[in-house]
XYZ file of N, CA and C in Angstrom:
468
model
N 63.662 -42.855 -55.529
C 64.183 -41.892 -54.872
C 63.078 -40.904 -54.432
N 63.260 -40.188 -53.360
C 62.263 -39.470 -52.804
C 62.515 -38.070 -53.530
N 61.366 -37.411 -53.937
C 61.149 -36.251 -54.654
C 61.849 -35.179 -53.721
N 62.498 -34.149 -54.352
C 63.092 -33.057 -53.619
C 62.274 -32.432 -52.814
N 60.957 -32.069 -53.220
C 60.029 -31.416 -52.251
C 59.603 -31.985 -51.091
N 59.691 -33.465 -51.053
C 59.222 -34.189 -49.851
C 60.321 -33.881 -48.749
N 61.610 -33.814 -49.261
C 62.780 -33.607 -48.365
C 62.615 -32.159 -47.580
N 61.972 -31.190 -48.173
C 62.294 -29.843 -47.928
C 60.852 -29.164 -47.223
N 60.648 -29.656 -46.028
C 59.046 -29.267 -45.614
C 59.369 -27.921 -44.730
N 60.601 -27.439 -44.859
C 60.717 -25.998 -44.094
C 60.724 -24.880 -44.785
N 60.236 -25.078 -46.065
C 60.158 -23.919 -46.970
C 58.873 -23.108 -46.867
N 58.926 -21.777 -46.977
C 57.736 -20.846 -46.601
C 57.375 -20.284 -47.976
N 56.182 -20.027 -48.288
C 55.846 -19.379 -49.541
C 55.067 -18.027 -49.180
N 55.772 -16.964 -49.698
C 54.741 -15.744 -49.506
C 54.418 -15.269 -50.847
N 53.163 -14.823 -51.014
C 52.786 -14.217 -52.290
C 52.792 -12.629 -51.891
N 53.521 -11.661 -52.624
C 53.486 -10.276 -52.302
C 53.005 -9.503 -53.531
N 52.652 -8.237 -53.097
C 51.971 -7.310 -54.298
C 52.782 -6.005 -53.971
N 52.503 -5.117 -55.002
C 52.992 -3.750 -54.936
C 52.544 -3.158 -53.543
N 53.520 -2.437 -52.988
C 53.015 -1.904 -51.595
C 51.887 -0.648 -51.772
N 52.084 -0.026 -52.628
C 51.145 0.991 -52.947
C 49.568 0.284 -53.355
N 49.894 -0.580 -54.112
C 48.595 -1.332 -54.579
C 47.863 -1.970 -53.406
N 48.711 -2.517 -52.645
C 48.270 -3.151 -51.266
C 47.387 -1.888 -50.389
N 48.156 -0.830 -50.316
C 47.748 0.206 -49.488
C 46.412 0.713 -49.970
N 46.330 1.006 -51.188
C 45.007 1.302 -51.837
C 43.890 0.456 -51.535
N 44.192 -1.040 -51.691
C 43.249 -1.850 -51.688
C 42.787 -1.870 -50.156
N 43.635 -1.908 -48.996
C 43.278 -1.870 -47.533
C 42.528 -0.638 -47.565
N 42.784 0.435 -47.947
C 42.060 1.770 -47.600
C 40.675 1.648 -48.043
N 40.482 1.026 -49.287
C 39.184 1.228 -50.020
C 38.410 -0.044 -49.335
N 39.059 -1.072 -48.775
C 38.183 -2.254 -48.426
C 37.546 -1.573 -47.087
N 38.389 -0.946 -45.995
C 38.019 -0.500 -44.963
C 37.092 0.516 -44.735
N 36.891 1.416 -45.937
C 35.963 2.548 -45.835
C 34.685 1.959 -45.645
N 34.192 2.775 -44.599
C 32.681 2.098 -44.086
C 31.611 2.564 -45.235
N 30.570 1.692 -45.382
C 29.512 2.050 -46.134
C 28.309 2.730 -45.340
N 28.279 3.989 -45.444
C 27.409 4.748 -44.619
C 26.007 4.634 -44.754
N 25.606 3.904 -45.826
C 24.208 3.648 -46.020
C 23.629 2.427 -45.039
N 24.696 1.832 -44.428
C 24.281 0.538 -43.585
C 23.975 1.097 -42.191
N 23.146 0.418 -41.412
C 22.754 0.928 -40.119
C 23.950 1.014 -39.320
N 24.789 0.050 -39.125
C 25.956 0.054 -38.361
C 27.107 -0.150 -39.489
N 27.811 1.049 -39.890
C 28.920 1.067 -40.848
C 30.112 0.639 -40.335
N 30.172 0.528 -39.077
C 31.570 0.123 -38.466
C 31.530 -0.996 -37.740
N 32.287 -2.182 -38.107
C 32.298 -3.593 -37.454
C 32.702 -3.326 -36.061
N 32.181 -3.981 -35.220
C 32.681 -3.959 -33.778
C 33.934 -4.808 -34.050
N 35.111 -4.338 -33.501
C 36.225 -5.030 -33.192
C 37.479 -4.303 -32.699
N 38.630 -4.692 -33.172
C 39.677 -3.948 -32.532
C 40.399 -2.776 -33.222
N 39.771 -2.668 -34.620
C 40.404 -1.739 -35.541
C 39.660 -0.381 -35.459
N 40.257 0.720 -35.715
C 39.619 1.846 -35.443
C 39.333 2.628 -36.842
N 38.874 2.188 -37.720
C 38.562 2.874 -39.157
C 37.748 4.234 -38.827
N 36.914 4.166 -38.018
C 36.197 5.334 -37.686
C 36.769 6.576 -37.499
N 38.064 6.467 -36.706
C 38.724 7.609 -36.305
C 39.464 8.235 -37.518
N 39.779 7.305 -38.733
C 40.324 7.914 -39.793
C 39.207 8.457 -40.724
N 38.246 7.778 -41.004
C 37.159 8.147 -41.969
C 36.383 9.211 -41.426
N 35.762 9.179 -40.247
C 34.934 10.302 -39.651
C 35.631 11.065 -39.043
N 36.458 10.959 -37.939
C 37.147 11.838 -37.261
C 38.108 12.666 -37.986
N 38.634 12.093 -38.742
C 39.828 12.836 -39.610
C 39.536 13.363 -41.119
N 38.308 12.629 -41.411
C 37.708 12.947 -42.681
C 38.865 12.712 -43.835
N 39.239 11.478 -43.792
C 39.961 10.978 -44.814
C 39.127 9.919 -45.587
N 38.377 10.526 -46.686
C 37.385 9.651 -47.439
C 38.084 9.020 -48.564
N 39.107 9.727 -49.059
C 39.981 8.894 -50.054
C 41.268 8.989 -49.683
N 42.196 8.101 -50.345
C 43.500 7.947 -50.150
C 44.296 9.277 -50.432
N 43.760 10.096 -51.386
C 44.427 11.406 -51.578
C 44.069 12.372 -50.249
N 42.774 12.186 -49.718
C 42.545 13.196 -48.382
C 43.773 12.788 -47.462
N 43.975 11.405 -47.256
C 44.901 10.954 -46.034
C 46.239 11.438 -46.640
N 46.701 11.247 -47.766
C 48.059 11.807 -48.216
C 48.083 13.316 -48.105
N 47.170 13.845 -48.629
C 47.413 15.570 -48.708
C 47.089 16.013 -47.183
N 46.113 15.665 -46.606
C 45.652 16.140 -45.259
C 46.509 15.530 -43.851
N 46.770 14.198 -44.031
C 47.454 13.546 -43.134
C 48.983 13.385 -43.023
N 49.572 13.481 -44.414
C 50.938 13.304 -44.388
C 51.682 14.467 -44.907
N 50.919 15.456 -45.693
C 51.859 16.410 -46.304
C 51.472 17.765 -45.554
N 50.298 18.046 -45.361
C 49.928 19.526 -44.901
C 50.519 19.789 -43.579
N 50.816 20.998 -43.401
C 51.318 21.446 -41.964
C 50.241 21.384 -41.027
N 50.798 21.047 -39.742
C 49.947 20.740 -38.633
C 49.781 22.142 -38.009
N 48.310 22.370 -37.803
C 47.797 23.757 -37.358
C 47.123 23.622 -35.970
N 46.752 22.502 -35.503
C 45.974 22.311 -34.282
C 45.998 20.836 -33.791
N 45.678 20.834 -32.642
C 45.745 19.510 -31.873
C 44.996 18.355 -32.733
N 43.703 18.534 -33.370
C 42.998 17.633 -34.083
C 44.031 17.236 -35.270
N 44.544 18.061 -35.869
C 45.302 18.013 -36.921
C 46.650 17.101 -36.715
N 47.168 17.166 -35.624
C 48.329 16.358 -34.936
C 47.922 14.902 -34.859
N 46.590 14.629 -34.296
C 46.036 13.358 -33.952
C 45.936 12.754 -35.345
N 45.372 13.415 -36.427
C 45.015 12.938 -37.547
C 46.409 12.531 -38.161
N 47.480 13.299 -38.165
C 48.558 12.970 -38.897
C 49.165 11.758 -38.092
N 49.069 11.584 -36.984
C 49.654 10.465 -36.227
C 48.863 9.154 -36.748
N 47.559 9.361 -36.966
C 46.783 8.222 -37.271
C 46.864 7.902 -38.967
N 47.216 8.817 -39.660
C 47.656 8.785 -40.951
C 48.870 8.007 -41.337
N 50.004 8.265 -40.471
C 51.044 7.647 -40.566
C 51.074 6.170 -39.933
N 50.289 6.142 -38.695
C 50.164 4.709 -38.342
C 49.376 3.651 -39.451
N 48.424 4.319 -40.062
C 47.666 3.700 -41.108
C 48.637 3.147 -42.251
N 49.290 4.144 -42.773
C 50.378 3.757 -43.869
C 51.451 2.887 -43.533
N 51.920 2.741 -42.207
C 53.042 2.031 -41.765
C 52.674 0.747 -41.302
N 51.364 0.645 -40.976
C 51.016 -0.574 -40.249
C 51.125 -0.531 -38.593
N 51.495 0.607 -38.265
C 52.075 0.617 -36.875
C 50.612 1.064 -36.044
N 49.421 1.290 -36.782
C 48.319 1.650 -35.842
C 47.385 0.663 -36.449
N 46.253 0.307 -35.591
C 45.236 -0.654 -35.871
C 44.165 -0.055 -36.702
N 44.286 0.381 -37.848
C 43.434 1.101 -38.646
C 42.987 0.372 -39.986
N 43.810 -0.391 -40.578
C 43.186 -1.342 -41.696
C 43.989 -2.595 -41.158
N 43.057 -3.653 -41.444
C 43.620 -5.060 -41.010
C 44.735 -5.549 -41.990
N 44.772 -4.964 -43.298
C 45.737 -5.298 -44.272
C 47.118 -4.691 -44.018
N 47.036 -3.469 -43.500
C 48.300 -2.702 -43.216
C 48.782 -3.206 -42.016
N 48.021 -3.242 -40.989
C 48.453 -3.915 -39.523
C 49.234 -5.214 -39.694
N 48.446 -6.292 -40.187
C 49.008 -7.395 -40.443
C 49.683 -7.639 -41.609
N 50.735 -6.906 -41.730
C 51.582 -6.608 -43.041
C 52.628 -7.670 -43.105
N 53.530 -7.621 -43.986
C 54.506 -8.619 -44.293
C 55.461 -8.792 -43.143
N 55.619 -7.862 -42.439
C 56.614 -7.887 -41.154
C 55.871 -8.662 -40.052
N 54.596 -8.540 -39.956
C 53.879 -9.305 -39.121
C 54.090 -10.861 -39.422
N 53.743 -11.097 -40.475
C 53.622 -12.585 -41.103
C 55.142 -13.152 -40.946
N 56.104 -12.466 -41.510
C 57.596 -13.028 -41.344
C 57.964 -13.176 -39.829
N 57.527 -12.195 -38.970
C 57.938 -12.524 -37.587
C 57.434 -13.627 -36.877
N 56.069 -13.896 -37.534
C 55.397 -15.133 -36.917
C 55.988 -16.309 -37.432
N 56.064 -16.266 -38.628
C 56.776 -17.508 -39.238
C 58.004 -17.932 -38.915
N 59.044 -16.959 -38.691
C 60.433 -17.134 -38.305
C 60.685 -16.963 -36.817
N 59.501 -16.740 -36.051
C 59.595 -16.645 -34.517
C 60.570 -15.537 -34.125
N 60.285 -14.335 -34.851
C 61.088 -13.212 -34.365
C 60.303 -11.913 -33.885
N 59.111 -12.278 -33.162
C 58.170 -11.379 -32.828
C 58.645 -10.338 -31.879
N 59.702 -10.708 -31.115
C 60.441 -9.589 -30.328
C 61.380 -8.826 -30.823
N 61.754 -9.280 -32.180
C 62.897 -8.437 -32.843
C 62.281 -7.535 -33.763
N 62.418 -6.190 -33.570
C 61.613 -5.048 -34.217
C 62.888 -4.584 -35.217
N 64.078 -5.038 -35.237
C 65.051 -4.693 -36.178
C 64.886 -5.477 -37.495
N 64.282 -4.855 -38.386
C 63.960 -5.323 -39.837
C 65.350 -5.727 -40.491
N 66.334 -5.117 -40.103
C 67.679 -5.423 -40.852
C 68.414 -6.724 -40.510
N 67.839 -7.363 -39.228
C 68.271 -8.537 -38.984
C 67.434 -9.695 -39.459
N 67.865 -10.415 -40.134
C 67.142 -11.532 -40.943
C 67.783 -12.840 -40.396
N 66.645 -13.750 -39.859
C 67.196 -15.001 -39.226
C 67.649 -15.794 -40.252
N 68.420 -16.742 -39.830
C 68.835 -17.833 -41.114
C 67.713 -18.725 -41.553
N 66.713 -18.992 -40.813
C 65.522 -19.797 -41.312
C 64.990 -19.070 -42.580
N 65.170 -17.622 -42.847
C 64.629 -17.086 -43.799
C 65.158 -17.423 -45.273
N 66.191 -17.961 -45.048
C 66.757 -18.812 -46.405
C 65.867 -19.728 -47.022
N 64.732 -20.184 -46.214
C 63.810 -21.099 -46.780
C 62.529 -20.334 -47.219
N 62.705 -18.847 -47.416
C 61.559 -18.131 -47.759
C 61.410 -17.917 -49.402
N 60.422 -18.407 -49.823
C 60.051 -18.477 -51.302
C 59.006 -17.290 -51.645
N 59.190 -16.382 -52.600
C 58.316 -15.480 -52.730
C 57.809 -15.488 -54.168
N 56.567 -15.309 -54.387
C 55.860 -15.239 -55.554
C 55.268 -13.719 -55.555
N 55.895 -12.857 -56.639
C 55.447 -11.462 -56.763
C 54.266 -11.609 -57.640
N 53.086 -10.967 -57.178
C 51.808 -10.975 -57.841
C 52.076 -10.356 -59.357
N 52.885 -9.397 -59.587
C 52.922 -8.971 -60.939
C 53.651 -9.837 -61.884
N 54.406 -10.707 -61.244
C 55.388 -11.679 -61.943
C 54.973 -13.226 -61.625
N 53.546 -13.340 -61.420
C 52.965 -14.587 -60.630
C 53.430 -15.838 -61.460
N 53.311 -15.867 -62.894
C 53.547 -17.067 -63.651
C 55.018 -17.477 -63.718
N 55.821 -16.421 -63.945
C 57.436 -16.845 -64.046
C 57.787 -17.146 -62.818
N 57.440 -16.319 -61.495
C 57.746 -16.837 -60.159
C 57.416 -18.317 -59.782
N 56.218 -18.558 -60.229
C 55.594 -19.832 -59.915
C 56.301 -20.865 -60.464
N 56.571 -20.668 -61.847
C 57.485 -21.851 -62.669
C 58.784 -21.907 -62.020
N 59.353 -20.988 -61.592
C 60.909 -21.038 -61.083
C 60.741 -21.703 -59.900
N 59.819 -21.268 -58.985
C 59.638 -22.151 -57.616
C 59.499 -23.630 -57.767
N 58.665 -23.831 -58.950
C 58.189 -25.206 -59.066
C 59.465 -25.930 -59.418
N 60.161 -25.378 -60.474
C 61.499 -26.230 -60.839
C 62.267 -26.241 -59.767
N 62.587 -25.234 -58.847
C 63.358 -25.177 -57.680
C 63.006 -26.507 -56.838
N 61.866 -26.611 -56.485
C 61.520 -27.906 -55.544
C 61.372 -29.082 -56.358
N 61.849 -29.199 -57.676
C 61.922 -30.679 -58.325
C 60.828 -30.553 -59.460
N 59.945 -29.789 -59.743
C 58.831 -29.890 -60.699
C 59.202 -29.318 -61.882
N 58.287 -29.434 -63.016
C 58.585 -29.158 -64.353
C 58.720 -27.529 -64.214
N 59.759 -27.274 -65.338
C 60.054 -25.956 -65.355
C 59.027 -24.868 -65.876
N 58.121 -25.357 -66.763
C 57.126 -24.426 -67.351
C 55.839 -25.007 -67.090
N 55.395 -25.089 -65.891
C 54.163 -25.699 -65.364
C 52.954 -24.931 -65.814
N 53.127 -23.412 -65.844
C 52.091 -22.409 -66.192
C 52.692 -21.837 -67.338
N 51.610 -21.430 -68.221
C 51.939 -20.772 -69.592
C 51.271 -19.532 -69.487
N 51.607 -18.364 -69.861
C 50.871 -17.106 -70.006
C 49.563 -17.313 -70.979
N 48.543 -16.824 -70.667
C 47.479 -16.996 -71.631
C 47.359 -15.912 -72.641
């Protein structure tokens, strides 16, 4: 008999992590090293406008000065717009937030033109998710689901 996993080639596996941990990681990864000759990589992303122009050197700076404080001038308005874009993935400030789970799910399920997140295509029934925080349990459950051994991985 053919193993179950051979017949189900339409499954997609996503590994996801806590959204705040992901944002902190993206923010810290994109922060420029100002000791280098060229601290900003040439490319399509606009990290310079967050870190230098808006002076968001920490995630707390971004939250306090970009998301919470009252807008007092045009520069503050631009920085708030950038902060919101960085956090939501709507602006090209961090690759990790711009290429977020929505980006990948739209690419996988061919719904790039569909911006309505409440509409889930039928093909999403084949989406398997491993949560980073529960990686061993989720891995074992998925392994059993596709026909493998139930407790392949054991906690150390």
